[in-house]
Amino acid sequence: QLQFVESGGGLVHPGGSLRLSCVASGSSFASDAIGWFRQAPGKEREGISCVNRIGRAEYQDFVKGRFTISRDNDKNTVYLQMSDLKPEDTAVYYCAPVLVLANPRRTCIATEFLVGWDSWGKGTLVTVSS
């Protein structure tokens, strides 16, 4: 069973930075496209960003220029470097395998976790508040 453990969240002031980590186990990490998702109270889970197995990243517009996703396959880890954090970034952040397009770039889809995925980790809470 592919599983993920998220960490790195915390309380920061607006404009601050955090780096989240997602450690995978139970599968061939190098072959997987991984995405970060978040869920705020009373809202649906939303995709943030994803990175495919060769490091090509995609971002939702609302984080573009502020967040950077990366991966270290030797460590089975995906990172999300977040800067210029805003109160609306407050949420529990999760990682999950995501779909990829059947195109030459193997573009990952930041909004779409794998069909049937049901092994969400506990997530890591990011709170942005003054």
Short mmCIF file of N, CA and C in Angstrom, two decimals:
data_model
loop_
_atom_site.label_atom_id
_atom_site.label_comp_id
_atom_site.label_asym_id
_atom_site.label_seq_id
_atom_site.Cartn_x
_atom_site.Cartn_y
_atom_site.Cartn_z
N GLN A 1 0.84 -1.19 0.00
CA GLN A 1 0.00 0.00 0.00
C GLN A 1 0.88 1.25 0.00
N LEU A 2 0.68 2.07 -1.00
CA LEU A 2 1.40 3.33 -1.07
C LEU A 2 0.87 4.26 0.02
N GLN A 3 1.78 4.81 0.80
CA GLN A 3 1.40 5.71 1.86
C GLN A 3 2.32 6.92 1.89
N PHE A 4 1.81 8.00 2.46
CA PHE A 4 2.55 9.24 2.55
C PHE A 4 2.46 9.79 3.97
N VAL A 5 3.54 10.41 4.39
CA VAL A 5 3.58 11.10 5.66
C VAL A 5 3.99 12.54 5.41
N GLU A 6 3.11 13.46 5.78
CA GLU A 6 3.35 14.87 5.57
C GLU A 6 3.89 15.51 6.85
N SER A 7 4.73 16.49 6.69
CA SER A 7 5.26 17.21 7.83
C SER A 7 5.70 18.60 7.40
N GLY A 8 6.01 19.44 8.38
CA GLY A 8 6.57 20.75 8.11
C GLY A 8 5.63 21.91 8.32
N GLY A 9 4.38 21.64 8.62
CA GLY A 9 3.44 22.72 8.84
C GLY A 9 3.69 23.43 10.14
N GLY A 10 2.95 24.50 10.34
CA GLY A 10 3.08 25.27 11.55
C GLY A 10 2.35 26.58 11.45
N LEU A 11 2.59 27.43 12.41
CA LEU A 11 1.98 28.75 12.47
C LEU A 11 2.97 29.79 11.97
N VAL A 12 2.56 30.57 11.00
CA VAL A 12 3.40 31.63 10.46
C VAL A 12 2.59 32.89 10.27
N HIS A 13 3.28 34.02 10.27
CA HIS A 13 2.64 35.29 9.97
C HIS A 13 2.48 35.46 8.47
N PRO A 14 1.51 36.27 8.05
CA PRO A 14 1.41 36.57 6.62
C PRO A 14 2.74 37.06 6.07
N GLY A 15 3.07 36.56 4.90
CA GLY A 15 4.35 36.88 4.29
C GLY A 15 5.46 35.93 4.65
N GLY A 16 5.21 35.03 5.58
CA GLY A 16 6.22 34.09 6.01
C GLY A 16 6.37 32.91 5.07
N SER A 17 7.26 32.01 5.44
CA SER A 17 7.59 30.86 4.61
C SER A 17 7.59 29.57 5.41
N LEU A 18 7.30 28.48 4.74
CA LEU A 18 7.40 27.14 5.30
C LEU A 18 7.81 26.19 4.19
N ARG A 19 8.46 25.11 4.57
CA ARG A 19 8.72 24.03 3.64
C ARG A 19 8.07 22.75 4.15
N LEU A 20 7.18 22.21 3.35
CA LEU A 20 6.51 20.97 3.69
C LEU A 20 7.24 19.79 3.04
N SER A 21 7.17 18.66 3.71
CA SER A 21 7.77 17.44 3.20
C SER A 21 6.74 16.34 3.13
N CYS A 22 6.87 15.49 2.14
CA CYS A 22 5.99 14.34 1.95
C CYS A 22 6.86 13.14 1.67
N VAL A 23 6.89 12.21 2.59
CA VAL A 23 7.71 11.02 2.46
C VAL A 23 6.83 9.85 2.05
N ALA A 24 7.19 9.20 0.97
CA ALA A 24 6.40 8.09 0.44
C ALA A 24 7.02 6.76 0.81
N SER A 25 6.16 5.76 0.93
CA SER A 25 6.61 4.40 1.16
C SER A 25 5.64 3.43 0.50
N GLY A 26 6.12 2.23 0.23
CA GLY A 26 5.25 1.18 -0.28
C GLY A 26 5.12 1.09 -1.79
N SER A 27 5.90 1.86 -2.52
CA SER A 27 5.82 1.84 -3.97
C SER A 27 7.12 2.34 -4.56
N SER A 28 7.20 2.30 -5.88
CA SER A 28 8.35 2.84 -6.60
C SER A 28 8.15 4.33 -6.75
N PHE A 29 8.73 5.09 -5.86
CA PHE A 29 8.49 6.52 -5.83
C PHE A 29 8.93 7.22 -7.11
N ALA A 30 10.01 6.77 -7.69
CA ALA A 30 10.54 7.42 -8.88
C ALA A 30 9.58 7.35 -10.06
N SER A 31 8.64 6.43 -10.04
CA SER A 31 7.69 6.26 -11.14
C SER A 31 6.38 7.01 -10.92
N ASP A 32 6.26 7.68 -9.80
CA ASP A 32 5.00 8.30 -9.43
C ASP A 32 5.01 9.81 -9.59
N ALA A 33 3.89 10.32 -10.08
CA ALA A 33 3.64 11.75 -10.05
C ALA A 33 2.90 12.06 -8.75
N ILE A 34 3.38 13.04 -8.03
CA ILE A 34 2.85 13.36 -6.71
C ILE A 34 2.34 14.79 -6.69
N GLY A 35 1.24 14.99 -6.01
CA GLY A 35 0.68 16.32 -5.87
C GLY A 35 0.44 16.69 -4.43
N TRP A 36 0.42 17.98 -4.19
CA TRP A 36 0.01 18.52 -2.91
C TRP A 36 -1.42 19.03 -3.02
N PHE A 37 -2.20 18.73 -2.00
CA PHE A 37 -3.57 19.17 -1.89
C PHE A 37 -3.77 19.84 -0.54
N ARG A 38 -4.81 20.61 -0.42
CA ARG A 38 -5.10 21.21 0.87
C ARG A 38 -6.60 21.29 1.07
N GLN A 39 -6.97 21.33 2.33
CA GLN A 39 -8.38 21.44 2.68
C GLN A 39 -8.54 22.38 3.85
N ALA A 40 -9.28 23.44 3.62
CA ALA A 40 -9.60 24.40 4.66
C ALA A 40 -10.95 24.03 5.27
N PRO A 41 -11.21 24.47 6.50
CA PRO A 41 -12.49 24.16 7.13
C PRO A 41 -13.67 24.59 6.27
N GLY A 42 -14.62 23.68 6.08
CA GLY A 42 -15.81 23.99 5.33
C GLY A 42 -15.64 24.03 3.83
N LYS A 43 -14.47 23.67 3.33
CA LYS A 43 -14.22 23.72 1.91
C LYS A 43 -13.81 22.34 1.38
N GLU A 44 -13.96 22.18 0.09
CA GLU A 44 -13.52 20.95 -0.54
C GLU A 44 -12.00 20.91 -0.63
N ARG A 45 -11.48 19.70 -0.68
CA ARG A 45 -10.06 19.56 -0.92
C ARG A 45 -9.71 20.10 -2.30
N GLU A 46 -8.64 20.85 -2.40
CA GLU A 46 -8.24 21.41 -3.67
C GLU A 46 -6.78 21.09 -3.98
N GLY A 47 -6.52 20.87 -5.24
CA GLY A 47 -5.16 20.63 -5.67
C GLY A 47 -4.36 21.92 -5.70
N ILE A 48 -3.07 21.80 -5.41
CA ILE A 48 -2.18 22.95 -5.36
C ILE A 48 -1.13 22.88 -6.46
N SER A 49 -0.44 21.78 -6.49
CA SER A 49 0.70 21.63 -7.37
C SER A 49 1.04 20.15 -7.50
N CYS A 50 1.74 19.81 -8.56
CA CYS A 50 2.19 18.44 -8.71
C CYS A 50 3.53 18.41 -9.42
N VAL A 51 4.22 17.30 -9.28
CA VAL A 51 5.50 17.11 -9.94
C VAL A 51 5.56 15.68 -10.47
N ASN A 52 5.96 15.53 -11.72
CA ASN A 52 6.05 14.19 -12.27
C ASN A 52 7.39 13.55 -11.94
N ARG A 53 7.60 12.35 -12.46
CA ARG A 53 8.75 11.57 -12.03
C ARG A 53 10.09 12.16 -12.46
N ILE A 54 10.08 13.01 -13.49
CA ILE A 54 11.32 13.64 -13.91
C ILE A 54 11.45 15.07 -13.42
N GLY A 55 10.53 15.49 -12.57
CA GLY A 55 10.66 16.79 -11.95
C GLY A 55 9.91 17.93 -12.60
N ARG A 56 9.11 17.64 -13.62
CA ARG A 56 8.31 18.69 -14.23
C ARG A 56 7.13 19.02 -13.34
N ALA A 57 6.95 20.29 -13.06
CA ALA A 57 5.95 20.73 -12.10
C ALA A 57 4.82 21.50 -12.76
N GLU A 58 3.67 21.42 -12.13
CA GLU A 58 2.51 22.20 -12.51
C GLU A 58 1.96 22.88 -11.27
N TYR A 59 1.38 24.06 -11.45
CA TYR A 59 0.87 24.83 -10.33
C TYR A 59 -0.50 25.40 -10.64
N GLN A 60 -1.32 25.46 -9.62
CA GLN A 60 -2.53 26.23 -9.72
C GLN A 60 -2.18 27.71 -9.69
N ASP A 61 -3.00 28.52 -10.36
CA ASP A 61 -2.70 29.93 -10.47
C ASP A 61 -2.59 30.63 -9.12
N PHE A 62 -3.35 30.19 -8.16
CA PHE A 62 -3.38 30.91 -6.89
C PHE A 62 -2.13 30.72 -6.04
N VAL A 63 -1.23 29.83 -6.46
CA VAL A 63 0.04 29.69 -5.76
C VAL A 63 1.24 29.95 -6.66
N LYS A 64 1.01 30.13 -7.92
CA LYS A 64 2.11 30.31 -8.87
C LYS A 64 2.94 31.54 -8.50
N GLY A 65 4.24 31.34 -8.45
CA GLY A 65 5.14 32.41 -8.07
C GLY A 65 5.43 32.48 -6.59
N ARG A 66 4.65 31.79 -5.78
CA ARG A 66 4.86 31.76 -4.34
C ARG A 66 5.31 30.40 -3.84
N PHE A 67 4.81 29.34 -4.46
CA PHE A 67 5.12 27.98 -4.03
C PHE A 67 6.00 27.30 -5.07
N THR A 68 6.87 26.43 -4.60
CA THR A 68 7.71 25.64 -5.48
C THR A 68 7.68 24.20 -5.02
N ILE A 69 7.33 23.30 -5.93
CA ILE A 69 7.33 21.88 -5.63
C ILE A 69 8.59 21.25 -6.20
N SER A 70 9.12 20.28 -5.49
CA SER A 70 10.30 19.58 -5.95
C SER A 70 10.28 18.17 -5.38
N ARG A 71 11.18 17.33 -5.89
CA ARG A 71 11.24 15.97 -5.37
C ARG A 71 12.67 15.48 -5.32
N ASP A 72 12.91 14.58 -4.39
CA ASP A 72 14.19 13.92 -4.24
C ASP A 72 13.89 12.43 -4.24
N ASN A 73 14.07 11.80 -5.38
CA ASN A 73 13.70 10.40 -5.51
C ASN A 73 14.55 9.48 -4.64
N ASP A 74 15.78 9.87 -4.39
CA ASP A 74 16.63 9.06 -3.52
C ASP A 74 16.11 9.03 -2.09
N LYS A 75 15.39 10.06 -1.71
CA LYS A 75 14.82 10.13 -0.37
C LYS A 75 13.33 9.83 -0.35
N ASN A 76 12.77 9.48 -1.49
CA ASN A 76 11.34 9.22 -1.60
C ASN A 76 10.51 10.37 -1.03
N THR A 77 10.93 11.57 -1.34
CA THR A 77 10.33 12.74 -0.72
C THR A 77 9.97 13.81 -1.75
N VAL A 78 8.81 14.40 -1.57
CA VAL A 78 8.38 15.56 -2.32
C VAL A 78 8.28 16.74 -1.36
N TYR A 79 8.70 17.89 -1.82
CA TYR A 79 8.70 19.08 -0.99
C TYR A 79 7.77 20.14 -1.58
N LEU A 80 7.29 20.99 -0.71
CA LEU A 80 6.57 22.17 -1.15
C LEU A 80 7.12 23.35 -0.38
N GLN A 81 7.89 24.17 -1.07
CA GLN A 81 8.43 25.38 -0.49
C GLN A 81 7.40 26.49 -0.68
N MET A 82 6.93 27.05 0.41
CA MET A 82 5.89 28.06 0.37
C MET A 82 6.45 29.37 0.89
N SER A 83 6.25 30.42 0.13
CA SER A 83 6.67 31.74 0.55
C SER A 83 5.53 32.73 0.35
N ASP A 84 5.69 33.90 0.94
CA ASP A 84 4.65 34.93 0.87
C ASP A 84 3.30 34.34 1.24
N LEU A 85 3.27 33.63 2.33
CA LEU A 85 2.04 32.96 2.74
C LEU A 85 0.96 33.97 3.11
N LYS A 86 -0.26 33.61 2.79
CA LYS A 86 -1.41 34.46 3.01
C LYS A 86 -2.41 33.74 3.91
N PRO A 87 -3.26 34.48 4.59
CA PRO A 87 -4.25 33.82 5.46
C PRO A 87 -5.08 32.78 4.73
N GLU A 88 -5.38 33.00 3.47
CA GLU A 88 -6.17 32.04 2.71
C GLU A 88 -5.42 30.75 2.39
N ASP A 89 -4.14 30.71 2.70
CA ASP A 89 -3.38 29.47 2.57
C ASP A 89 -3.57 28.55 3.77
N THR A 90 -4.24 29.02 4.79
CA THR A 90 -4.48 28.21 5.98
C THR A 90 -5.30 26.98 5.62
N ALA A 91 -4.77 25.81 5.93
CA ALA A 91 -5.43 24.56 5.59
C ALA A 91 -4.59 23.41 6.10
N VAL A 92 -5.17 22.22 6.04
CA VAL A 92 -4.40 21.01 6.22
C VAL A 92 -3.89 20.58 4.85
N TYR A 93 -2.60 20.34 4.76
CA TYR A 93 -1.97 20.01 3.49
C TYR A 93 -1.67 18.52 3.41
N TYR A 94 -2.01 17.93 2.29
CA TYR A 94 -1.84 16.51 2.05
C TYR A 94 -1.08 16.29 0.75
N CYS A 95 -0.47 15.14 0.63
CA CYS A 95 0.07 14.74 -0.66
C CYS A 95 -0.56 13.43 -1.10
N ALA A 96 -0.56 13.20 -2.40
CA ALA A 96 -1.21 12.03 -2.96
C ALA A 96 -0.71 11.80 -4.38
N PRO A 97 -0.79 10.57 -4.86
CA PRO A 97 -0.46 10.34 -6.27
C PRO A 97 -1.49 11.01 -7.16
N VAL A 98 -1.04 11.55 -8.28
CA VAL A 98 -1.93 12.26 -9.19
C VAL A 98 -1.86 11.69 -10.59
N LEU A 99 -2.86 12.04 -11.38
CA LEU A 99 -2.92 11.58 -12.76
C LEU A 99 -1.88 12.29 -13.61
N VAL A 100 -1.49 11.63 -14.68
CA VAL A 100 -0.62 12.24 -15.68
C VAL A 100 -1.26 12.10 -17.05
N LEU A 101 -0.99 13.07 -17.90
CA LEU A 101 -1.49 13.03 -19.26
C LEU A 101 -0.64 12.14 -20.14
N ALA A 102 -1.27 11.53 -21.11
CA ALA A 102 -0.55 10.69 -22.07
C ALA A 102 0.01 11.57 -23.18
N ASN A 103 0.87 12.46 -22.82
CA ASN A 103 1.52 13.34 -23.77
C ASN A 103 3.03 13.22 -23.62
N PRO A 104 3.79 13.79 -24.55
CA PRO A 104 5.25 13.62 -24.46
C PRO A 104 5.84 14.15 -23.17
N ARG A 105 5.26 15.17 -22.59
CA ARG A 105 5.78 15.75 -21.37
C ARG A 105 5.35 15.01 -20.12
N ARG A 106 4.42 14.09 -20.27
CA ARG A 106 3.86 13.36 -19.13
C ARG A 106 3.40 14.34 -18.05
N THR A 107 2.63 15.31 -18.48
CA THR A 107 2.19 16.38 -17.59
C THR A 107 1.32 15.83 -16.47
N CYS A 108 1.67 16.16 -15.25
CA CYS A 108 0.82 15.78 -14.14
C CYS A 108 -0.33 16.77 -14.02
N ILE A 109 -1.39 16.33 -13.37
CA ILE A 109 -2.59 17.14 -13.23
C ILE A 109 -2.75 17.49 -11.76
N ALA A 110 -2.53 18.75 -11.46
CA ALA A 110 -2.46 19.18 -10.07
C ALA A 110 -3.78 19.03 -9.32
N THR A 111 -4.88 18.97 -10.04
CA THR A 111 -6.19 18.91 -9.41
C THR A 111 -6.75 17.50 -9.27
N GLU A 112 -6.05 16.51 -9.78
CA GLU A 112 -6.64 15.17 -9.89
C GLU A 112 -5.78 14.09 -9.25
N PHE A 113 -6.16 13.66 -8.08
CA PHE A 113 -5.50 12.51 -7.50
C PHE A 113 -5.98 11.23 -8.19
N LEU A 114 -5.24 10.16 -8.03
CA LEU A 114 -5.57 8.92 -8.71
C LEU A 114 -6.96 8.43 -8.34
N VAL A 115 -7.66 7.93 -9.35
CA VAL A 115 -8.98 7.37 -9.12
C VAL A 115 -8.90 6.26 -8.08
N GLY A 116 -9.76 6.34 -7.09
CA GLY A 116 -9.79 5.33 -6.06
C GLY A 116 -8.81 5.54 -4.92
N TRP A 117 -8.03 6.60 -4.97
CA TRP A 117 -7.08 6.85 -3.88
C TRP A 117 -7.83 7.05 -2.57
N ASP A 118 -7.47 6.28 -1.57
CA ASP A 118 -8.16 6.34 -0.29
C ASP A 118 -7.21 6.22 0.88
N SER A 119 -5.95 6.49 0.66
CA SER A 119 -4.93 6.34 1.70
C SER A 119 -4.31 7.67 2.09
N TRP A 120 -5.15 8.66 2.22
CA TRP A 120 -4.68 9.98 2.64
C TRP A 120 -3.99 9.90 4.00
N GLY A 121 -2.88 10.59 4.11
CA GLY A 121 -2.21 10.69 5.38
C GLY A 121 -2.95 11.62 6.32
N LYS A 122 -2.33 11.87 7.45
CA LYS A 122 -2.95 12.78 8.41
C LYS A 122 -2.83 14.24 7.99
N GLY A 123 -1.95 14.51 7.06
CA GLY A 123 -1.73 15.87 6.61
C GLY A 123 -0.92 16.67 7.62
N THR A 124 -0.58 17.88 7.23
CA THR A 124 0.13 18.78 8.12
C THR A 124 -0.55 20.14 8.07
N LEU A 125 -0.80 20.69 9.23
CA LEU A 125 -1.58 21.92 9.33
C LEU A 125 -0.70 23.15 9.13
N VAL A 126 -1.13 23.99 8.23
CA VAL A 126 -0.49 25.29 8.00
C VAL A 126 -1.48 26.36 8.43
N THR A 127 -1.06 27.20 9.35
CA THR A 127 -1.89 28.30 9.81
C THR A 127 -1.16 29.61 9.57
N VAL A 128 -1.79 30.48 8.81
CA VAL A 128 -1.20 31.78 8.48
C VAL A 128 -2.06 32.84 9.15
N SER A 129 -1.51 33.46 10.15
CA SER A 129 -2.29 34.41 10.94
C SER A 129 -1.36 35.41 11.61
N SER A 130 -1.87 36.62 11.77
CA SER A 130 -1.14 37.63 12.51
C SER A 130 -1.48 37.60 13.98
#
